[in-house]
Amino acid sequence: MGGIGWKVQVGESRKPMPPPLRSQITLNELILVDTSGKLLVYKNDQSKPWITRYCSGMLTCVGVGDVCNKGKNYVVTISAEGWFHLFDLSSKPDATGDTISGEDQKAAYMQHLPANTKIILISDIDGDGQYELVLGYTDRVVRAFRWESPPDADLSCGQLVLLKKWLLEGQVDSLSVNPGADGTPELMVSQPGCAYAVLRCTRCGDAVSESEGATAAENRDVILHQTSGRIHNKNVSTHLIGSIKQGHSNGNKEPGLFALCTLDGTLKLMQGCDKLVWSVQVDHQLFALEKLDITGNGQEEVVACAWDGQTYIIDQNRTVLRFQVDANVNAFCAGLYACRGGQNSPCLVYVGFNQKIYVYWSVMLERIESSNLIRVLEGNEEFCSLLRQLNLDPSDSSAVQELVRQTMYDPKRKHQLPADSK
């Protein structure tokens, strides 16, 4: 399998949806495709695929979501040649790991679309409550499709219909949706040089004046934003991710948070087009960007990965945590995956160039920012109770510090109680 490229995704939807793929208790799976045409679904901590499917052509994209707007998740793959495959994997496979052959192995629906797709997004891009399929291409084009079929018809009676086409100035490396100030979704696409564009979702059938051709209309619906006036490399590859959860809302109507990263090591967190929350410069080539709530406080952290395995986790206050994976990385994703324990937990997934998959599961921290030990202990009721048993006042910081110092560095020395306790 040497030289095979991979795309990887945790089997969860990016937006609130019905239960994810194959689950009535919201247990997520791990989905991978490769350039040989294989679709692989992994479940729990099993090292062998739970489901294997074979597609036509060299697969370049995989997505999970309710692309047919039928209240359930489907798995979507697209090949470089333009073949769209739709899989309904909601029926339970063999307990042995799905060795079903014949018709059950085939896609529920196939359709030929324009070739050379490189990225995929399944989301509501216009705020109408219906999900669209958005594809980015190597020729700097983005197309949005919608599934159309007769009411109550099966998948074989439907088809993808083109809604909109946009032409960008630079290469497209990421697609995402971010809420605007009024809460409506905005379709965003990354552009080289740590830039991005907002794509307006006017329909293809909207009236276009005679003096305005189709190309002019496409350009009119692309609003380019530069995030900085000082760009070291205007052609550097850029990735973005939007709709980063901020925890509890303060009631103010503000745009959502989104993050950008570049191959030359720039990381930015933005709120709307004009508010830079923070910027970080690192010395690694960042090629993948994700979001994940690692602390469990409802605020998602930004997770960026470099080709050499260096991984950065940055919270919304700009606290940086980084660690090194001992492998060069071919593909990376982060999300909630039911690896063990019968529940989803934050996971980081790496695919190496050695064709190995590395899953770091239950990646959870109490906090990312550094903290003072004494300050943490002050909020611990059990610790305060023990201090009182020693006749120490929990508010006497000097006495508490001396006790902690003695306990950690000179434990054999008997603690001296205050004179009034003797």
PDB file of N, CA and C in Angstrom, residues 34-38 54-60 78-84:
ATOM      1  N   ASP A  34      -8.987   6.108   0.876  1.00  0.00           N
ATOM      2  CA  ASP A  34      -7.658   6.231   0.294  1.00  0.00           C
ATOM      3  C   ASP A  34      -7.752   6.350  -1.214  1.00  0.00           C
ATOM      4  N   THR A  35      -6.625   6.607  -1.829  1.00  0.00           N
ATOM      5  CA  THR A  35      -6.609   6.852  -3.266  1.00  0.00           C
ATOM      6  C   THR A  35      -6.754   5.583  -4.086  1.00  0.00           C
ATOM      7  N   SER A  36      -6.809   4.426  -3.434  1.00  0.00           N
ATOM      8  CA  SER A  36      -7.072   3.188  -4.168  1.00  0.00           C
ATOM      9  C   SER A  36      -8.564   2.923  -4.317  1.00  0.00           C
ATOM     10  N   GLY A  37      -9.411   3.754  -3.674  1.00  0.00           N
ATOM     11  CA  GLY A  37     -10.853   3.597  -3.794  1.00  0.00           C
ATOM     12  C   GLY A  37     -11.524   2.933  -2.619  1.00  0.00           C
ATOM     13  N   LYS A  38     -10.803   2.712  -1.521  1.00  0.00           N
ATOM     14  CA  LYS A  38     -11.383   2.050  -0.357  1.00  0.00           C
ATOM     15  C   LYS A  38     -12.023   3.052   0.597  1.00  0.00           C
ATOM     16  N   TYR A  54     -15.941  -0.327  -1.516  1.00  0.00           N
ATOM     17  CA  TYR A  54     -15.058  -0.033  -2.639  1.00  0.00           C
ATOM     18  C   TYR A  54     -15.760   0.922  -3.594  1.00  0.00           C
ATOM     19  N   CYS A  55     -15.062   1.966  -3.972  1.00  0.00           N
ATOM     20  CA  CYS A  55     -15.631   3.013  -4.820  1.00  0.00           C
ATOM     21  C   CYS A  55     -14.878   3.084  -6.142  1.00  0.00           C
ATOM     22  N   SER A  56     -15.478   3.780  -7.095  1.00  0.00           N
ATOM     23  CA  SER A  56     -14.864   3.956  -8.409  1.00  0.00           C
ATOM     24  C   SER A  56     -13.895   5.134  -8.374  1.00  0.00           C
ATOM     25  N   GLY A  57     -12.689   4.901  -8.855  1.00  0.00           N
ATOM     26  CA  GLY A  57     -11.738   5.985  -8.990  1.00  0.00           C
ATOM     27  C   GLY A  57     -10.866   6.203  -7.765  1.00  0.00           C
ATOM     28  N   MET A  58     -10.099   7.271  -7.796  1.00  0.00           N
ATOM     29  CA  MET A  58      -9.166   7.655  -6.740  1.00  0.00           C
ATOM     30  C   MET A  58      -9.868   8.623  -5.794  1.00  0.00           C
ATOM     31  N   LEU A  59     -10.186   8.157  -4.595  1.00  0.00           N
ATOM     32  CA  LEU A  59     -10.970   8.966  -3.663  1.00  0.00           C
ATOM     33  C   LEU A  59     -10.137  10.113  -3.112  1.00  0.00           C
ATOM     34  N   THR A  60     -10.732  11.295  -3.105  1.00  0.00           N
ATOM     35  CA  THR A  60     -10.056  12.489  -2.586  1.00  0.00           C
ATOM     36  C   THR A  60     -10.818  13.151  -1.451  1.00  0.00           C
ATOM     37  N   ILE A  78     -16.084  11.137  -2.802  1.00  0.00           N
ATOM     38  CA  ILE A  78     -15.961  11.695  -4.146  1.00  0.00           C
ATOM     39  C   ILE A  78     -14.562  11.388  -4.663  1.00  0.00           C
ATOM     40  N   SER A  79     -14.492  10.955  -5.894  1.00  0.00           N
ATOM     41  CA  SER A  79     -13.213  10.608  -6.503  1.00  0.00           C
ATOM     42  C   SER A  79     -12.670  11.779  -7.306  1.00  0.00           C
ATOM     43  N   ALA A  80     -11.384  11.689  -7.617  1.00  0.00           N
ATOM     44  CA  ALA A  80     -10.759  12.730  -8.432  1.00  0.00           C
ATOM     45  C   ALA A  80     -11.390  12.808  -9.812  1.00  0.00           C
ATOM     46  N   GLU A  81     -11.931  11.673 -10.270  1.00  0.00           N
ATOM     47  CA  GLU A  81     -12.583  11.645 -11.577  1.00  0.00           C
ATOM     48  C   GLU A  81     -13.988  12.234 -11.550  1.00  0.00           C
ATOM     49  N   GLY A  82     -14.503  12.537 -10.361  1.00  0.00           N
ATOM     50  CA  GLY A  82     -15.806  13.176 -10.244  1.00  0.00           C
ATOM     51  C   GLY A  82     -16.939  12.265  -9.824  1.00  0.00           C
ATOM     52  N   TRP A  83     -16.645  11.018  -9.456  1.00  0.00           N
ATOM     53  CA  TRP A  83     -17.718  10.100  -9.066  1.00  0.00           C
ATOM     54  C   TRP A  83     -18.140  10.341  -7.621  1.00  0.00           C
ATOM     55  N   PHE A  84     -19.409  10.676  -7.463  1.00  0.00           N
ATOM     56  CA  PHE A  84     -20.039  10.886  -6.153  1.00  0.00           C
ATOM     57  C   PHE A  84     -20.679   9.571  -5.722  1.00  0.00           C
TER      58      PHE A  84
END
